[in-house]
Amino acid sequence: MQGNRQARADTGAGPEVSGYVEYLLTNRDFTAPAVAAAVGTITVGARDLAPRVLDAGTGAGGALPGLVGLVRAAERGNGRVVAVDLDERAVEVARAVLDDVAMERVDLRVADLREVAAEAAAADERFDVIWSSDVIWPATFEDPAAVVQALAAALAPGGTLALFTTNYYQSMFLPGHTRLERLIRTASELTWGLPDDGPAQYERLGAWLRQAGLREVTVRVFPVSSVASEPAARAFLTRIVWPEMRHAVASHGRAAGMSDADVARAGELLDPGSPAWIGADPDTFVVQPTLLWTGRAAPR
């Protein structure tokens, strides 16, 4: 799971966030096809200036090759990608993605995306495209709508704000165990302290774009699907997803409505040492219906 809010590790009730760099790399490898496809649908507006693109919360830099491709394709001067993340570890991982040629186009630094957006708006050095992946949600920001508003204010006339989400809680991670998976999903939401309704609920990205005054708000789906034995999927499930589910069951399974039998069954399915481990089932698969929400600023 993503997010930079401090975990409640001292109580055992909060999310498990150890192994952050491994998470970044593993998640990047699994979602790479969807990220590339999503970035490929974005175009730079028709301004005469050299294009400026912001990668707001770059993480492991999975979108950087595509975003650099955007500014190169525009062929209007020395276009730049500003890539920022609040976590220094993430910035170093992202730096490894870029070769020497691409680095000439990228300003990569540790920074708060809200401050970068505010500075760009104040200096009238706005962005033609702002991309943000798995960052704008209530586990990271208490008021995600306000963050979207700040990013929208940093758009150039006709610019595009693109909010990408891996759509974790609508994914299929325990195929064949739908009721149990729904309960574990609820336990995970409780573990992360996510609202299940209201204006900050994590599926309201489109509403946040509209509230920010953006036009042509659209959503596209870029599904990632794989059998669980495929290397990138196997790493994603065994290093990130199934351990996160086990932690959620242990910390909030009862609060989510799981019975003793449910908790025991989840333990059997999610324990690699169990004969019933779901990873040993040759027919296990994963589907992640990633989403790209976009909105466009009004032209001048």
mmCIF file of N, CA, C and O in Angstrom, residues 1-9 14-21 23 89 192 244 247:
data_model
loop_
_atom_site.group_PDB
_atom_site.id
_atom_site.type_symbol
_atom_site.label_atom_id
_atom_site.label_comp_id
_atom_site.label_asym_id
_atom_site.label_seq_id
_atom_site.Cartn_x
_atom_site.Cartn_y
_atom_site.Cartn_z
ATOM 1 N N MET A 1 0.836 -1.191 0.000
ATOM 2 C CA MET A 1 0.000 0.000 0.000
ATOM 3 C C MET A 1 0.873 1.244 0.000
ATOM 4 O O MET A 1 1.973 1.252 0.500
ATOM 5 N N GLN A 2 0.338 2.306 -0.568
ATOM 6 C CA GLN A 2 1.076 3.542 -0.669
ATOM 7 C C GLN A 2 0.695 4.486 0.455
ATOM 8 O O GLN A 2 -0.263 4.286 1.155
ATOM 9 N N GLY A 3 1.452 5.566 0.608
ATOM 10 C CA GLY A 3 1.117 6.572 1.594
ATOM 11 C C GLY A 3 2.311 6.947 2.432
ATOM 12 O O GLY A 3 3.174 6.130 2.682
ATOM 13 N N ASN A 4 2.365 8.202 2.869
ATOM 14 C CA ASN A 4 3.501 8.621 3.671
ATOM 15 C C ASN A 4 3.089 9.084 5.062
ATOM 16 O O ASN A 4 3.895 9.620 5.792
ATOM 17 N N ARG A 5 1.841 8.884 5.436
ATOM 18 C CA ARG A 5 1.440 9.210 6.793
ATOM 19 C C ARG A 5 2.094 8.213 7.749
ATOM 20 O O ARG A 5 2.167 7.030 7.466
ATOM 21 N N GLN A 6 2.546 8.685 8.894
ATOM 22 C CA GLN A 6 3.258 7.819 9.838
ATOM 23 C C GLN A 6 2.365 6.681 10.308
ATOM 24 O O GLN A 6 1.240 6.879 10.721
ATOM 25 N N ALA A 7 2.877 5.463 10.239
ATOM 26 C CA ALA A 7 2.106 4.293 10.654
ATOM 27 C C ALA A 7 2.006 4.220 12.169
ATOM 28 O O ALA A 7 2.875 4.695 12.891
ATOM 29 N N ARG A 8 0.917 3.600 12.643
ATOM 30 C CA ARG A 8 0.723 3.431 14.071
ATOM 31 C C ARG A 8 1.359 2.119 14.518
ATOM 32 O O ARG A 8 0.725 1.252 15.125
ATOM 33 N N ALA A 9 2.646 1.952 14.202
ATOM 34 C CA ALA A 9 3.321 0.677 14.445
ATOM 35 C C ALA A 9 3.442 0.369 15.929
ATOM 36 O O ALA A 9 3.508 -0.781 16.333
ATOM 37 N N GLY A 14 -1.921 -0.090 13.116
ATOM 38 C CA GLY A 14 -1.804 0.628 11.860
ATOM 39 C C GLY A 14 -1.267 -0.241 10.744
ATOM 40 O O GLY A 14 -1.032 -1.431 10.905
ATOM 41 N N PRO A 15 -1.068 0.370 9.572
ATOM 42 C CA PRO A 15 -0.578 -0.378 8.420
ATOM 43 C C PRO A 15 0.869 -0.813 8.581
ATOM 44 O O PRO A 15 1.643 -0.193 9.299
ATOM 45 N N GLU A 16 1.223 -1.874 7.889
ATOM 46 C CA GLU A 16 2.601 -2.369 7.879
ATOM 47 C C GLU A 16 3.332 -1.678 6.725
ATOM 48 O O GLU A 16 2.973 -1.839 5.555
ATOM 49 N N VAL A 17 4.349 -0.855 7.028
ATOM 50 C CA VAL A 17 5.018 -0.065 6.006
ATOM 51 C C VAL A 17 6.525 -0.326 5.967
ATOM 52 O O VAL A 17 7.289 0.470 5.421
ATOM 53 N N SER A 18 6.967 -1.427 6.543
ATOM 54 C CA SER A 18 8.387 -1.756 6.455
ATOM 55 C C SER A 18 8.715 -2.190 5.028
ATOM 56 O O SER A 18 7.838 -2.580 4.266
ATOM 57 N N GLY A 19 9.996 -2.131 4.666
ATOM 58 C CA GLY A 19 10.391 -2.547 3.317
ATOM 59 C C GLY A 19 9.876 -1.612 2.245
ATOM 60 O O GLY A 19 9.448 -2.060 1.182
ATOM 61 N N TYR A 20 9.940 -0.291 2.499
ATOM 62 C CA TYR A 20 9.339 0.673 1.579
ATOM 63 C C TYR A 20 9.987 0.649 0.205
ATOM 64 O O TYR A 20 9.297 0.690 -0.820
ATOM 65 N N VAL A 21 11.309 0.589 0.146
ATOM 66 C CA VAL A 21 11.984 0.588 -1.153
ATOM 67 C C VAL A 21 11.628 -0.668 -1.941
ATOM 68 O O VAL A 21 11.365 -0.608 -3.156
ATOM 69 N N TYR A 23 8.885 -2.284 -1.689
ATOM 70 C CA TYR A 23 7.518 -2.035 -2.144
ATOM 71 C C TYR A 23 7.517 -1.200 -3.416
ATOM 72 O O TYR A 23 6.818 -1.521 -4.395
ATOM 73 N N ARG A 89 14.300 8.348 -0.172
ATOM 74 C CA ARG A 89 14.545 7.005 -0.703
ATOM 75 C C ARG A 89 13.879 6.829 -2.054
ATOM 76 O O ARG A 89 14.447 6.225 -2.981
ATOM 77 N N TRP A 192 -5.822 1.156 7.673
ATOM 78 C CA TRP A 192 -5.282 2.397 7.132
ATOM 79 C C TRP A 192 -6.073 3.621 7.573
ATOM 80 O O TRP A 192 -5.705 4.749 7.241
ATOM 81 N N GLU A 244 0.235 -7.841 3.422
ATOM 82 C CA GLU A 244 -0.631 -6.740 3.867
ATOM 83 C C GLU A 244 -1.979 -7.274 4.317
ATOM 84 O O GLU A 244 -2.549 -6.812 5.331
ATOM 85 N N HIS A 247 -1.625 -8.910 7.732
ATOM 86 C CA HIS A 247 -1.531 -7.880 8.767
ATOM 87 C C HIS A 247 -2.898 -7.278 9.056
ATOM 88 O O HIS A 247 -3.258 -7.036 10.217
#
